[in-house]
PDB file of C-alpha atoms in Angstrom:
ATOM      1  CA  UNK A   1      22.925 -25.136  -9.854  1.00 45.00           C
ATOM      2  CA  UNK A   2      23.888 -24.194 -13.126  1.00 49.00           C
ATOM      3  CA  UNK A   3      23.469 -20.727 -15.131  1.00 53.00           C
ATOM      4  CA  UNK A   4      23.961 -20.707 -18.683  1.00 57.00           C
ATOM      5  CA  UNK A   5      24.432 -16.706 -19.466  1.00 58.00           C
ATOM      6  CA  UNK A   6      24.536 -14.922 -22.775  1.00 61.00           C
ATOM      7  CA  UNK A   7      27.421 -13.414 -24.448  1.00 70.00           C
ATOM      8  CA  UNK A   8      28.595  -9.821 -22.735  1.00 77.00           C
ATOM      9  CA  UNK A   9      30.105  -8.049 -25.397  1.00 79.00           C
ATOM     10  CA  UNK A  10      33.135  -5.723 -24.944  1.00 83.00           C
ATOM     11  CA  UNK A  11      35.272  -2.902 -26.387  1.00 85.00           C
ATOM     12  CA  UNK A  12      38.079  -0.540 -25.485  1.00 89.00           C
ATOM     13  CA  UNK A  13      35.266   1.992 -23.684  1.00 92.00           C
ATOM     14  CA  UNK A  14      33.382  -0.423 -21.384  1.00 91.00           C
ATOM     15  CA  UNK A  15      35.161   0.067 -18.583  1.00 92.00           C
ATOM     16  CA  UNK A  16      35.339   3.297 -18.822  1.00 94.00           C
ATOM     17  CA  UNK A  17      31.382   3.503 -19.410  1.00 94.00           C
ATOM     18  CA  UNK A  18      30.883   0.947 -16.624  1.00 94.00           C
ATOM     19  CA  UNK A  19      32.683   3.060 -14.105  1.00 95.00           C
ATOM     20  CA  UNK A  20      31.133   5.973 -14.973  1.00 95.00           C
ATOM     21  CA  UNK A  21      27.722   3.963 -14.135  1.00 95.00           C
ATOM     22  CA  UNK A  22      29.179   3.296 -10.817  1.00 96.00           C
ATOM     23  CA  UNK A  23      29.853   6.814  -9.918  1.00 97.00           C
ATOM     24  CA  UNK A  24      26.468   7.687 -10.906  1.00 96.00           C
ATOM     25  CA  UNK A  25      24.857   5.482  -9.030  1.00 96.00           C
ATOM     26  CA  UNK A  26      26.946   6.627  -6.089  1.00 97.00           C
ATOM     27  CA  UNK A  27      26.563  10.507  -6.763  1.00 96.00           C
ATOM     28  CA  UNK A  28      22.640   9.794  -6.732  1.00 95.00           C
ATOM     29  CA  UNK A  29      22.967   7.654  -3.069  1.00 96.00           C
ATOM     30  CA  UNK A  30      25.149  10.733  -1.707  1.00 95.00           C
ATOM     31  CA  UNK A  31      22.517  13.329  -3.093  1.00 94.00           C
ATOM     32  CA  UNK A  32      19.321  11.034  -1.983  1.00 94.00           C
ATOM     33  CA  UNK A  33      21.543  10.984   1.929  1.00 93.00           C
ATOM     34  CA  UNK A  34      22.957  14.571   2.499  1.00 91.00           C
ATOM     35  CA  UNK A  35      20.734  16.651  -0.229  1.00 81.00           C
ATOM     36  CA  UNK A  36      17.396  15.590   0.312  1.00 69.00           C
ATOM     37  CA  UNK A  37      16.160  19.205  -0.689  1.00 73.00           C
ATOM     38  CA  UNK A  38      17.650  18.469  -4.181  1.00 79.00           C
ATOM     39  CA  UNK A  39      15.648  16.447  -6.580  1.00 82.00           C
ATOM     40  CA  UNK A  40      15.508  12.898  -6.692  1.00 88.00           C
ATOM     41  CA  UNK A  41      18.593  11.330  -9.036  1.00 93.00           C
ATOM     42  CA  UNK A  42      18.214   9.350 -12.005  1.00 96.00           C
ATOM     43  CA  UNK A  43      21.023   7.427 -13.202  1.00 96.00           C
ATOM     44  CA  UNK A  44      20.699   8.090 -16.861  1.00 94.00           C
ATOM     45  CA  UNK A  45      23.623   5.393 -18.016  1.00 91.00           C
ATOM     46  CA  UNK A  46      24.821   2.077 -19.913  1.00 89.00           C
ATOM     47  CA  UNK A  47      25.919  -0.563 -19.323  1.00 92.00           C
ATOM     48  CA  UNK A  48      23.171  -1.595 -17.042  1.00 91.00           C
ATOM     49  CA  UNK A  49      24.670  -3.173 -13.583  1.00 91.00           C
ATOM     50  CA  UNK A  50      22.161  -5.831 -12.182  1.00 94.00           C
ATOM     51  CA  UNK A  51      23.666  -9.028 -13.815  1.00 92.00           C
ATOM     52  CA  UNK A  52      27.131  -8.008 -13.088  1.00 91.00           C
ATOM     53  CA  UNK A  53      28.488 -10.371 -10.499  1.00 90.00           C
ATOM     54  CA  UNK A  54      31.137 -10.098  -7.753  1.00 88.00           C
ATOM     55  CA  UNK A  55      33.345 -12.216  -9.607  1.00 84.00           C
ATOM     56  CA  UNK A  56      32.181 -11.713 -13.516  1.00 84.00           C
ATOM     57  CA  UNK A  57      30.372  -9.871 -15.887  1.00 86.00           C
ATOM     58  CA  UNK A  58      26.968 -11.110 -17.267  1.00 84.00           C
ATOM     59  CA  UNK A  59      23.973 -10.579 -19.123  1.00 83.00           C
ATOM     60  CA  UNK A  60      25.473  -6.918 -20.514  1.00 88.00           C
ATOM     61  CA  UNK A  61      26.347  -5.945 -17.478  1.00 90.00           C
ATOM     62  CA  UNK A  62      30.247  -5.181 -16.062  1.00 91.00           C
ATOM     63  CA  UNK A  63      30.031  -3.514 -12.497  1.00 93.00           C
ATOM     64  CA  UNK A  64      27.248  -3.584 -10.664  1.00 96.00           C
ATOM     65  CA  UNK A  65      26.558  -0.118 -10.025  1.00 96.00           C
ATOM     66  CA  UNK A  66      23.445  -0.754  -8.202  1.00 97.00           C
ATOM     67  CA  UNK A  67      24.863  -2.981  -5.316  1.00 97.00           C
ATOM     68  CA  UNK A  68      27.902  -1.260  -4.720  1.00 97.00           C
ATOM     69  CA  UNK A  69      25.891   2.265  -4.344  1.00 98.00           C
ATOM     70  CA  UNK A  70      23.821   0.013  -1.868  1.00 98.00           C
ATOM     71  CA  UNK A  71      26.899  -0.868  -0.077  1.00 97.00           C
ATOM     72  CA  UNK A  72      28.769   2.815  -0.361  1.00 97.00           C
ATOM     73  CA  UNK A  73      25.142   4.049   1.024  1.00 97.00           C
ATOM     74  CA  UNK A  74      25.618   1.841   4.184  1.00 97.00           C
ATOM     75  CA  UNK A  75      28.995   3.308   4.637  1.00 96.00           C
ATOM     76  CA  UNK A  76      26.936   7.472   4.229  1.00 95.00           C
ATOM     77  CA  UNK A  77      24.574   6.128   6.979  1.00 95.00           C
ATOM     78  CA  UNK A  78      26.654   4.813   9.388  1.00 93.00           C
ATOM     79  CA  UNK A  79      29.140   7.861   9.408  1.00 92.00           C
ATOM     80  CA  UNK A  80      26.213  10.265   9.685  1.00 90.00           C
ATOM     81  CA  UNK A  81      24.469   8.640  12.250  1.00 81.00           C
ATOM     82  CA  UNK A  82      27.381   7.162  13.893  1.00 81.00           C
ATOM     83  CA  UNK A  83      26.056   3.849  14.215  1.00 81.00           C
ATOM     84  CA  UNK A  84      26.285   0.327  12.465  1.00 85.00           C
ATOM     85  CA  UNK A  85      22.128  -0.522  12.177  1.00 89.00           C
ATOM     86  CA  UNK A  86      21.498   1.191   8.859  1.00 93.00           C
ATOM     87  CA  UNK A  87      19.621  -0.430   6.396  1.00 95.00           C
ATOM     88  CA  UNK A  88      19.268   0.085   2.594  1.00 97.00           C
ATOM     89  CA  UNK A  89      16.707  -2.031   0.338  1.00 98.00           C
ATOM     90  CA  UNK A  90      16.867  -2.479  -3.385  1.00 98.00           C
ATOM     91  CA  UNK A  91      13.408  -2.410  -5.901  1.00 98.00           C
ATOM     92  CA  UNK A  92      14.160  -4.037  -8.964  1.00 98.00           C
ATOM     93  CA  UNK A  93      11.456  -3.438 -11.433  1.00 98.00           C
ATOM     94  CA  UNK A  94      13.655  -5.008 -14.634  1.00 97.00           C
ATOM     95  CA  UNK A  95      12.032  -7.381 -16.071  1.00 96.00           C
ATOM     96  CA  UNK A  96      14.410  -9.508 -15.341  1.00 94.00           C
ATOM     97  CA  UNK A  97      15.575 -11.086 -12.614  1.00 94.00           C
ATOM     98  CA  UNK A  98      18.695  -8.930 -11.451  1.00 94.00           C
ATOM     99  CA  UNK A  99      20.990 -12.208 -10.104  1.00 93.00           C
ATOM    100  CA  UNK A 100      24.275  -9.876  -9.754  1.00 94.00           C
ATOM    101  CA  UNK A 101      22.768  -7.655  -7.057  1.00 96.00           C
ATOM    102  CA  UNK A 102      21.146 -10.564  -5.066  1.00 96.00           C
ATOM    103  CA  UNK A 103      24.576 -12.501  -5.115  1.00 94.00           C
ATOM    104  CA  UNK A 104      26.265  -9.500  -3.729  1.00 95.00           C
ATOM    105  CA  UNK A 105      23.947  -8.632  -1.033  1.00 97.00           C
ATOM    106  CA  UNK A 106      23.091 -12.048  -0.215  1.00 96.00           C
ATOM    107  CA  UNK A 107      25.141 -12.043   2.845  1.00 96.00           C
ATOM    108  CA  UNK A 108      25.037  -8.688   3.858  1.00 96.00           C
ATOM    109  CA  UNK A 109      21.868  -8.748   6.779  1.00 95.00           C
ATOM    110  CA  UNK A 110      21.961  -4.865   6.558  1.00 95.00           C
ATOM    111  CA  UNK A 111      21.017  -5.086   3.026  1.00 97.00           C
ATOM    112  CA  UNK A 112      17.848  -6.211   1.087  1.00 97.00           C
ATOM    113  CA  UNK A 113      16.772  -6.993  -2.212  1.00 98.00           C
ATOM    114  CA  UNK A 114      13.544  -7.445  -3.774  1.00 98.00           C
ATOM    115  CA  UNK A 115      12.950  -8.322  -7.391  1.00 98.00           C
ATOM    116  CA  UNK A 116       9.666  -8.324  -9.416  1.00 98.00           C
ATOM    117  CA  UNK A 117      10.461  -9.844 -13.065  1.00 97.00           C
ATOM    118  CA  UNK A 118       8.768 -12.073 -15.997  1.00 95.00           C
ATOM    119  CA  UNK A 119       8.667 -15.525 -14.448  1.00 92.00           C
ATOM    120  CA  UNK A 120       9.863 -16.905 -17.792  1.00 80.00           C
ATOM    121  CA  UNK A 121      13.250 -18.298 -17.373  1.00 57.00           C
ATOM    122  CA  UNK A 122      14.779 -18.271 -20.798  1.00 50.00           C
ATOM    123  CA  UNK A 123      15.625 -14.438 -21.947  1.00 53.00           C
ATOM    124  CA  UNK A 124      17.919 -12.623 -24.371  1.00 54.00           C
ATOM    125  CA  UNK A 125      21.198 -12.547 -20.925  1.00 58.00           C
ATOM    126  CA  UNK A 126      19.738 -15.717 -19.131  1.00 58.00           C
ATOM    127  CA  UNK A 127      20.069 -18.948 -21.630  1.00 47.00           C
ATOM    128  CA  UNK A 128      19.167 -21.323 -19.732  1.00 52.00           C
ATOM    129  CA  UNK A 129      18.643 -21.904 -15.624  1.00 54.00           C
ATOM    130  CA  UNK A 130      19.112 -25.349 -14.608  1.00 52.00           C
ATOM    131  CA  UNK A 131      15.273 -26.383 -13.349  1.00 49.00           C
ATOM    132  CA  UNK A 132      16.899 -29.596 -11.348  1.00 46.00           C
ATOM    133  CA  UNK A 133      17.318 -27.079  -8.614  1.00 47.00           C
ATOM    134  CA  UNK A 134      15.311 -26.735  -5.658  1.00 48.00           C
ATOM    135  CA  UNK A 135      16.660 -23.168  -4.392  1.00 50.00           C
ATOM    136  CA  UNK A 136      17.735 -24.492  -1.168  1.00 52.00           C
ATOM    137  CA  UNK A 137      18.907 -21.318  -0.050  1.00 56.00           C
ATOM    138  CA  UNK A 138      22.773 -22.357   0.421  1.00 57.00           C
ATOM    139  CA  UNK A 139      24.065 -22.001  -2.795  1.00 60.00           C
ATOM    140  CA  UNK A 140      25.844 -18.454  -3.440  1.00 75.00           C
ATOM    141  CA  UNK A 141      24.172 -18.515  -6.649  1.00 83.00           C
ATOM    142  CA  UNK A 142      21.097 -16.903  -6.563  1.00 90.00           C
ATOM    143  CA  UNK A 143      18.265 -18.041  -8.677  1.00 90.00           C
ATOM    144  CA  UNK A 144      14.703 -15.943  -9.927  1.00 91.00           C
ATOM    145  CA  UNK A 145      12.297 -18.566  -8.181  1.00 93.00           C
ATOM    146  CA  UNK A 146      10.124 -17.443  -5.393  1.00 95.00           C
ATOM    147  CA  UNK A 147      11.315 -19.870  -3.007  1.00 94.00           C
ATOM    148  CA  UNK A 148      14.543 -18.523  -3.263  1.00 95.00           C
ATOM    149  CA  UNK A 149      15.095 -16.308  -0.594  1.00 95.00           C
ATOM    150  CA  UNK A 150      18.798 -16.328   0.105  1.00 95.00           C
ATOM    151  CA  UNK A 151      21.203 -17.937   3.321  1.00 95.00           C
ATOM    152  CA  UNK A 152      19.792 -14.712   5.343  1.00 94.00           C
ATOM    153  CA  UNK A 153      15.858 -14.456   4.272  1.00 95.00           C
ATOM    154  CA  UNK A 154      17.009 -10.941   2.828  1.00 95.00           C
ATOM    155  CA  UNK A 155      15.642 -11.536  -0.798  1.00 97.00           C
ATOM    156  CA  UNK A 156      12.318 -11.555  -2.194  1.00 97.00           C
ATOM    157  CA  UNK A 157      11.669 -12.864  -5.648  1.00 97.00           C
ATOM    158  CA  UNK A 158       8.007 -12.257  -7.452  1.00 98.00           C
ATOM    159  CA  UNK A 159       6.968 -13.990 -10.548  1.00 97.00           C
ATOM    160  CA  UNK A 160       4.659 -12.635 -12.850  1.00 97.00           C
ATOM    161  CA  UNK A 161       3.124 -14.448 -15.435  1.00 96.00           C
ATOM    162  CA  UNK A 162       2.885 -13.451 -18.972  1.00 95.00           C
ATOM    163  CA  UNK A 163       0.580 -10.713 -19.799  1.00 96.00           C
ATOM    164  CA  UNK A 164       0.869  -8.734 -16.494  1.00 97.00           C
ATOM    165  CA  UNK A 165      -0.856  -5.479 -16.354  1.00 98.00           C
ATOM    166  CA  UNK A 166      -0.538  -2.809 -13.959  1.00 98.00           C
ATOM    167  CA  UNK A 167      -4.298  -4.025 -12.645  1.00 98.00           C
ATOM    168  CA  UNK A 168      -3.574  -7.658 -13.361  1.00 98.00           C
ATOM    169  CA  UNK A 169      -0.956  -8.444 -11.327  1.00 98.00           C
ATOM    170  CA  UNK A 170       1.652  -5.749 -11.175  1.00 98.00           C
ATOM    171  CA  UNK A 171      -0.339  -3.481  -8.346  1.00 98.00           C
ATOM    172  CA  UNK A 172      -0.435  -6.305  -6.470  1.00 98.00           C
ATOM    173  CA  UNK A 173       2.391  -7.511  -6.449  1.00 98.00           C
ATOM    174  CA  UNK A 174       4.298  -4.222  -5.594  1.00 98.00           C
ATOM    175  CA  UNK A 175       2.038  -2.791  -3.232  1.00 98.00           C
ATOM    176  CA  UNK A 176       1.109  -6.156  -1.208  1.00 97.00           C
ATOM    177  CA  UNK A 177       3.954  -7.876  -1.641  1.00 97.00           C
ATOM    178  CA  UNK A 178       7.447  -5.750  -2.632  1.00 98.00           C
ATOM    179  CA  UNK A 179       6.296  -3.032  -0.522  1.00 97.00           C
ATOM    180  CA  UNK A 180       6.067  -4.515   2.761  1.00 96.00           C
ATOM    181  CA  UNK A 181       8.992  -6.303   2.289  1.00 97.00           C
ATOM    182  CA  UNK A 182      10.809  -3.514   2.112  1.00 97.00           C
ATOM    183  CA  UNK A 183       9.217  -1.449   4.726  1.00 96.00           C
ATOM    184  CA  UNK A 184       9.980  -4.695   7.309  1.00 92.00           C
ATOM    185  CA  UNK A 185       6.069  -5.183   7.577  1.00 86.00           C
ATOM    186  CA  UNK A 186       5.714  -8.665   6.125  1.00 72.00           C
ATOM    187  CA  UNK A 187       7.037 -11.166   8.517  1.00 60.00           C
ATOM    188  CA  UNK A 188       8.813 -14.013   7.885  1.00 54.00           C
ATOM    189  CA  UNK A 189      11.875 -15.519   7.320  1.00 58.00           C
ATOM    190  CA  UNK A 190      12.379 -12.341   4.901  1.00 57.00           C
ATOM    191  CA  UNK A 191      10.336  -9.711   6.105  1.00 53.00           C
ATOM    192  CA  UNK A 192      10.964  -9.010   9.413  1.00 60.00           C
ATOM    193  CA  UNK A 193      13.153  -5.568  10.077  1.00 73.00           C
ATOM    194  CA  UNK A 194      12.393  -2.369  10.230  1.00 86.00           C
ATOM    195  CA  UNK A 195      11.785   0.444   7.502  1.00 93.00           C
ATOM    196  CA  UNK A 196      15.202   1.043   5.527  1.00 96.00           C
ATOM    197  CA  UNK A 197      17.397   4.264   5.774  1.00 95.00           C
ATOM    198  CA  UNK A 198      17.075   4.414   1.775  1.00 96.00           C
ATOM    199  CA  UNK A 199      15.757   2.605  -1.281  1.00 97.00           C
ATOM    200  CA  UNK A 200      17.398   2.064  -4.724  1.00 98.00           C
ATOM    201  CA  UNK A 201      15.440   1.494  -7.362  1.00 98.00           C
ATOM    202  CA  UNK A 202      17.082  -0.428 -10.371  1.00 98.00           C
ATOM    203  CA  UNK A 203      14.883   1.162 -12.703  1.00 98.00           C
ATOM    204  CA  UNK A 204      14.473  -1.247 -15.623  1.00 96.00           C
ATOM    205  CA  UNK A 205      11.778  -0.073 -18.412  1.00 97.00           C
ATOM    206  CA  UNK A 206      11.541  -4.000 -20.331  1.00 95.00           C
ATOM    207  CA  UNK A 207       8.199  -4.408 -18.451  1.00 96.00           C
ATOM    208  CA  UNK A 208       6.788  -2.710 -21.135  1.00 97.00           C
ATOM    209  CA  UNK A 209       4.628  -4.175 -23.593  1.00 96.00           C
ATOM    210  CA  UNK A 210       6.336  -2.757 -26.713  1.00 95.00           C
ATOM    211  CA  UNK A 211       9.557  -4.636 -25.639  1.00 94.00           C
ATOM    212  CA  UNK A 212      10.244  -7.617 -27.039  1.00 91.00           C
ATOM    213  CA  UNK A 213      12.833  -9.059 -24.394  1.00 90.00           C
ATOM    214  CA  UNK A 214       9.817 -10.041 -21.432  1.00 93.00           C
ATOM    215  CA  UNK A 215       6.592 -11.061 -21.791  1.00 94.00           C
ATOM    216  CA  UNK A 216       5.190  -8.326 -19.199  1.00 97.00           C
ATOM    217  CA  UNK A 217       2.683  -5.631 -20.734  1.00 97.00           C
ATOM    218  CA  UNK A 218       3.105  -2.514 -19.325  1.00 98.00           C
ATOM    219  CA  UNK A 219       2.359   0.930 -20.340  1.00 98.00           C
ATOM    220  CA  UNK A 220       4.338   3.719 -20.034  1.00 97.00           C
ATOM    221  CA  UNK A 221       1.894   5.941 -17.748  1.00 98.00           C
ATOM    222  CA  UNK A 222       2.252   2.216 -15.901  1.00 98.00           C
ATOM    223  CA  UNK A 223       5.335   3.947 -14.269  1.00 98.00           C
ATOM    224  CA  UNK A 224       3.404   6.980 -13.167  1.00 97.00           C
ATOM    225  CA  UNK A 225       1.896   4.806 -10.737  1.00 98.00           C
ATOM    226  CA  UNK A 226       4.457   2.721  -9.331  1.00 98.00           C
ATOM    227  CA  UNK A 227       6.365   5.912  -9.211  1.00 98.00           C
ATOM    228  CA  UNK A 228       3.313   7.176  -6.871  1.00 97.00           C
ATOM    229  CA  UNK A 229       3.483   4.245  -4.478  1.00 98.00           C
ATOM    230  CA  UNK A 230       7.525   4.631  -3.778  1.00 98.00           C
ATOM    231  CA  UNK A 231       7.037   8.397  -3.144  1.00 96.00           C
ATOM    232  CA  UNK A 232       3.888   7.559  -1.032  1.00 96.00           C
ATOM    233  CA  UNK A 233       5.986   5.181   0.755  1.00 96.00           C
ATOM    234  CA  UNK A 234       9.317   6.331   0.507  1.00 95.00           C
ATOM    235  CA  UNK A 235       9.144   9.580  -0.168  1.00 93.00           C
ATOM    236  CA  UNK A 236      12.880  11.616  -0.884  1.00 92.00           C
ATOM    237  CA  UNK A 237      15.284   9.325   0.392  1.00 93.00           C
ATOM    238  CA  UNK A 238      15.313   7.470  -2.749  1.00 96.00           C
ATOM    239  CA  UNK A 239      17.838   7.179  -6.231  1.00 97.00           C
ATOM    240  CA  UNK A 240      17.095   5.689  -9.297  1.00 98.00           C
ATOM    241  CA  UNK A 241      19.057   3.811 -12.076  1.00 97.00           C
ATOM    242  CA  UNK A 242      18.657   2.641 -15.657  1.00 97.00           C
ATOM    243  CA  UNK A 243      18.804  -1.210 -16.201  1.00 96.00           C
ATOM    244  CA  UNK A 244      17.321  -2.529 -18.848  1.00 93.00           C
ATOM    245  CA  UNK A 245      14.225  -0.830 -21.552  1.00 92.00           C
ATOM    246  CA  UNK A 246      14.981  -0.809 -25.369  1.00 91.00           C
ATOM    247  CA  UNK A 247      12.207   0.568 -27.142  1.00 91.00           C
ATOM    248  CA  UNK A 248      13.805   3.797 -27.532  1.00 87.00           C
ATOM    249  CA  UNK A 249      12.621   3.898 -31.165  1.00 87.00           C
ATOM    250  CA  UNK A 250       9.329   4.811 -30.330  1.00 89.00           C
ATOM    251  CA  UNK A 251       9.880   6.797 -27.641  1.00 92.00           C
ATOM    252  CA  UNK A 252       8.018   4.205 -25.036  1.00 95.00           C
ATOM    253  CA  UNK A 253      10.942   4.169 -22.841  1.00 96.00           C
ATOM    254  CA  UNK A 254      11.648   8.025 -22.941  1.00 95.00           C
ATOM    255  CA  UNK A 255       8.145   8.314 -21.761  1.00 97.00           C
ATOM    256  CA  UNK A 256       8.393   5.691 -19.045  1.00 97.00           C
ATOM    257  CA  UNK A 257      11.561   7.280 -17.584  1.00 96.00           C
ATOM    258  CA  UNK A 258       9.799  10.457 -17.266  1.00 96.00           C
ATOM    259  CA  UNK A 259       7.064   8.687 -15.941  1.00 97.00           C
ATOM    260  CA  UNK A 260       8.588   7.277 -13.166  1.00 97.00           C
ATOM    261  CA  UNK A 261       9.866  10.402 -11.632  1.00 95.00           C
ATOM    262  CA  UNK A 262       7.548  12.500 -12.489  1.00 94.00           C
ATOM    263  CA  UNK A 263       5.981  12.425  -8.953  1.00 94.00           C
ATOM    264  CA  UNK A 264       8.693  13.779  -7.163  1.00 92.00           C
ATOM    265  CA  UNK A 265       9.574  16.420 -10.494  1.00 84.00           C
ATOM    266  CA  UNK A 266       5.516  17.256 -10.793  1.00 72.00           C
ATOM    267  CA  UNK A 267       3.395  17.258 -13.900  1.00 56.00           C
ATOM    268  CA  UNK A 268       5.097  19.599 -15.460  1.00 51.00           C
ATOM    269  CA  UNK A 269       8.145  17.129 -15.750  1.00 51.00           C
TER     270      UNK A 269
END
């Protein structure tokens, strides 16, 4: 299989910023665990995280923030409940597919990752992905296809097709699909399990329709109600984390961000 990624860009402050997206992302897992009476955390930080690799940096991103909060959340879990069987899941509503995270959970049963991105292959951090490839589920590089459900079943990868709405296609797919993943309802090689101990949410905001990097047209009240269904379902055991989103110009992505938390923060939010 072969990835060709975009240029990641760096200066004398990325690590710095990249680690201080790691520590936010664990600070929000620790609050989510032991502070549920606190509100819900949102990772308000750059460099995004869910390209980032175990063994490199892509697609803008440097550490991945996301899956190593997923992994220091295990570690929470299992000292407060004294056990080993915790599970944590991962939402990733980027537009794009987040390949770092699922190549460092992909082994971990404990751990699972669902992904709902533009099915178009070719974007701004992902050049090119090598179409010869059938996915076969053995390779430790993970691709965005929906057959692609890693060695352990423990990734679920949904396509949407250009023009998805939150009524054409996006409901669906989160609430039929991502949800009972998740949750352990779906069957399957990579649905079976049980509900997790906590969710991350890699909060990406290019789903919108005023961004030019996917092809997905979401609003920003959009997030409103996918932010409904995860408190519905999830309720305060949850953190959140900026990926990707750059229409910050017009204030679309402001809007979304609020938008998405806003049912666990209220209307007045």
């Amino acid at each position: 299989l072969r990835y060709e990624y975009a240029s990641t860009m760096v200066d004398g402050n990325s690590y710095e910023a990249a680690l201080g997206t790691v520590v936010g992302w664990m600070e929000a897992v620790r609050v989510a665990i032991h502070q549920q009476q606190q509100p819900v955390q949102f990772v308000l930080s750059r460099p995004p995280t869910h390209h980032a690799m175990r063994s490199k940096g892509t697609g803008g991103c440097l550490l991945n923030g996301c899956a190593l909060a997923a992994m220091y959340a295990l570690d929470e879990l299992d000292k407060m409940e004294n056990n080993d069987d915790s599970i944590v899941a991962i939402l990733d509503i980027d537009a794009h597919h987040g390949n770092g995270i699922a190549d460092m959970i992909q082994f971990n049963p404990r751990l699972k990752y669902c992904s709902i991105h533009d099915k178009t292959r070719s974007s701004a951090f992902v050049v090119a992905e090598d179409e010869s490839s059938e996915g076969d589920n053995i390779s430790e590089i993970r691709t965005s296809r929906e057959n692609d459900v890693g060695p352990l079943g423990n990734i679920l990868n949904i396509e949407l097709n250009k023009g998805t709405t939150w009524e054409k296609g996006y409901k669906d797919a989160l609430v039929n699909k991502a949800v009972p993943f998740l949750k352990g309802e779906s069957g399957g090689k990579n649905g079976g399990g049980r509900m997790p101990d906590i969710i991350l949410v890699a909060a990406g905001f290019d789903a919108l329709k005023a961004d030019v990097t996917s092809s997905i047209d979401l609003i920003p009240s959009d997030f409103s109600l996918i932010g409904d269904v995860l408190q519905k379902e999830f309720g305060n055991r949850i953190a959140f984390g900026l990926e990707g989103g750059y229409t910050w110009q017009t204030g679309e992505l402001g809007d979304a961000v609020l938008n998405l938390t806003r049912p666990w923060h209220g209307k007045n939010a």
